[in-house]
Amino acid sequence: AVGAEGIAYVGFLTGRFEQASRDMDESIRLAMNIGSTRRGLVYAFRMIDYLCELGRADAAKAVLDRWVTGYGDIPTRLGQLRILISEGDISSVDIALQRIRMDDSWLLWMKALEIDYVDIQALTMIKEENFSGAVDLLEKAPKTGMYGGRRDYLRGYASFENGGAEQAAVFFEQARSRLHSLEFPYHSDPVLYVQSVFFLAETAIARGESE
């Protein structure tokens, strides 16, 4: 299961999305078959996240239906939450976030599935084009190694869209450094890594550094 997820990581990193999706699906299947349910669900949520980042909400829904819905209401709704953000259904997202704040069991599930509440909040604000709010939220969030690279990317993206190319470049460079992990097993986000490199170029263009 770990090996198959590593192969999928390389596939997503190099743009072989269809093959990477099949490899990720295989890693979930292998984990579930040996009774490692938590690992299988973590892989499923990583896959949902990658697909949403790529704008493939329908494919993410298929992963949710195939691997997550059988494990209860909370993990199913958490998977739906990421897809709702991708689709721009912010009113439904706000209702879910309010419920999460009122029920510790949701936060325990998020921790087990390696889902960052601040990440979800920031993604929601970015989808609403509240870029200054997202930057402020991420700057005040507690520092954490597990989610550092993703938060750097989101800070960079929100700063860039808010007109702060110089500051955005710093965050994208930090994201690029943190997310490009070559240590096996991989725990970073291959899609956001590539996007951080792309936006580093965008910030350079915005600063007049055409080369």
Coordinates of C-alpha atoms in Angstrom, one line a residue, residues 58-205:
D58 CA -16.6 14.5 -10.4
A59 CA -13.6 12.1 -10.0
A60 CA -13.3 13.1 -6.4
K61 CA -17.0 12.3 -5.8
A62 CA -16.3 8.8 -7.3
V63 CA -13.5 8.3 -4.8
L64 CA -15.7 9.4 -1.9
D65 CA -18.5 7.0 -3.0
R66 CA -16.2 4.1 -3.5
W67 CA -14.0 4.3 -0.4
V68 CA -15.4 6.6 2.2
T69 CA -19.2 6.5 2.5
G70 CA -19.2 3.1 4.1
Y71 CA -17.3 4.4 7.2
G72 CA -20.0 6.7 8.6
D73 CA -21.5 10.1 8.5
I74 CA -18.6 12.3 9.6
P75 CA -15.9 11.1 7.2
T76 CA -18.4 11.1 4.4
R77 CA -19.4 14.7 5.2
L78 CA -15.7 15.7 5.5
G79 CA -15.1 14.4 2.0
Q80 CA -18.1 16.2 0.7
L81 CA -16.8 19.4 2.4
R82 CA -13.6 19.4 0.3
I83 CA -15.7 18.9 -2.9
L84 CA -18.2 21.6 -1.9
I85 CA -15.3 24.1 -1.6
S86 CA -14.1 23.0 -5.1
E87 CA -17.5 23.5 -6.5
G88 CA -18.0 26.9 -4.8
D89 CA -21.0 25.9 -2.6
I90 CA -19.8 28.2 0.2
S91 CA -23.2 28.4 2.0
S92 CA -23.1 24.6 2.6
V93 CA -19.4 24.8 3.6
D94 CA -20.2 27.5 6.2
I95 CA -22.9 25.3 7.7
A96 CA -20.5 22.4 7.9
L97 CA -17.7 24.5 9.5
Q98 CA -20.1 25.8 12.1
R99 CA -21.1 22.2 13.0
I100 CA -17.4 21.2 13.2
R101 CA -16.8 24.0 15.7
M102 CA -19.6 22.7 17.9
D103 CA -18.7 19.0 17.9
D104 CA -15.3 17.7 19.0
S105 CA -15.9 14.4 17.3
W106 CA -15.5 16.1 13.9
L107 CA -12.2 17.6 15.0
L108 CA -11.0 14.2 16.2
W109 CA -11.9 12.7 12.8
M110 CA -10.1 15.5 11.0
K111 CA -6.9 14.9 13.0
A112 CA -7.1 11.1 12.3
L113 CA -7.5 11.8 8.6
E114 CA -4.8 14.5 8.5
I115 CA -7.2 17.3 7.5
D116 CA -6.3 20.8 8.7
Y117 CA -9.2 22.9 9.9
V118 CA -7.3 26.1 9.1
D119 CA -6.6 24.8 5.6
I120 CA -10.3 24.3 5.0
Q121 CA -11.1 27.8 6.3
A122 CA -8.5 29.4 4.1
L123 CA -9.6 27.5 1.0
T124 CA -13.1 28.7 1.7
M125 CA -12.0 32.3 2.0
I126 CA -10.0 32.0 -1.2
K127 CA -13.0 30.6 -3.1
E128 CA -15.0 33.6 -1.8
E129 CA -12.1 35.8 -3.1
N130 CA -11.6 37.1 0.5
F131 CA -7.8 37.0 -0.1
S132 CA -6.9 39.5 2.7
G133 CA -9.0 37.5 5.2
A134 CA -7.2 34.2 4.1
V135 CA -3.8 35.8 4.5
D136 CA -4.7 37.2 8.0
L137 CA -6.1 33.8 9.1
L138 CA -3.0 31.9 7.9
E139 CA -0.6 34.4 9.5
K140 CA -2.3 34.0 12.9
A141 CA -2.6 30.2 12.7
P142 CA -0.4 28.1 15.0
K143 CA 2.8 26.9 13.3
T144 CA 2.7 23.2 12.5
G145 CA 5.1 21.0 10.5
M146 CA 2.5 18.7 9.1
Y147 CA 0.6 21.4 7.2
G148 CA 3.4 23.9 6.8
G149 CA 3.9 23.5 3.0
R150 CA 0.2 23.6 2.2
R151 CA -0.2 26.7 4.4
D152 CA 2.8 28.4 2.7
Y153 CA 1.2 27.7 -0.7
L154 CA -2.2 29.1 0.4
R155 CA -0.6 32.2 1.9
G156 CA 1.3 32.7 -1.3
Y157 CA -1.7 32.3 -3.5
A158 CA -3.9 34.6 -1.4
S159 CA -1.1 37.2 -1.2
F160 CA -0.6 37.1 -4.9
E161 CA -4.3 37.5 -5.7
N162 CA -4.3 40.3 -3.2
G163 CA -1.6 42.2 -5.1
G164 CA 1.4 41.3 -2.9
A165 CA 3.7 39.7 -5.5
E166 CA 6.9 40.2 -3.4
Q167 CA 5.4 38.5 -0.3
A168 CA 3.8 35.8 -2.4
A169 CA 7.2 34.9 -3.9
V170 CA 8.6 34.3 -0.4
F171 CA 5.7 32.0 0.5
F172 CA 5.8 30.1 -2.8
E173 CA 9.5 29.5 -2.4
Q174 CA 8.9 28.1 1.1
A175 CA 6.1 25.9 -0.3
R176 CA 8.3 24.7 -3.1
S177 CA 11.0 23.8 -0.7
R178 CA 8.8 22.1 1.9
L179 CA 6.5 20.2 -0.6
H180 CA 9.3 18.7 -2.7
S181 CA 10.0 15.8 -0.5
L182 CA 12.2 13.0 -1.8
E183 CA 12.1 11.0 1.4
F184 CA 10.0 7.8 1.1
P185 CA 7.2 7.4 2.1
Y186 CA 6.1 10.8 0.7
H187 CA 3.9 13.0 2.8
S188 CA 3.8 16.2 0.9
D189 CA 1.4 17.4 -1.9
P190 CA 2.7 16.8 -5.4
V191 CA 0.0 19.0 -7.1
L192 CA 0.6 22.0 -4.9
Y193 CA 4.3 21.6 -5.3
V194 CA 4.0 22.0 -9.1
Q195 CA 1.5 24.9 -8.7
S196 CA 4.0 26.6 -6.3
V197 CA 6.7 26.5 -9.0
F198 CA 4.2 27.9 -11.6
F199 CA 3.2 30.7 -9.3
L200 CA 6.9 31.5 -8.5
A201 CA 7.2 32.2 -12.2
E202 CA 4.0 34.3 -12.1
T203 CA 5.4 36.4 -9.2
A204 CA 8.6 37.0 -11.2
I205 CA 6.7 38.2 -14.2

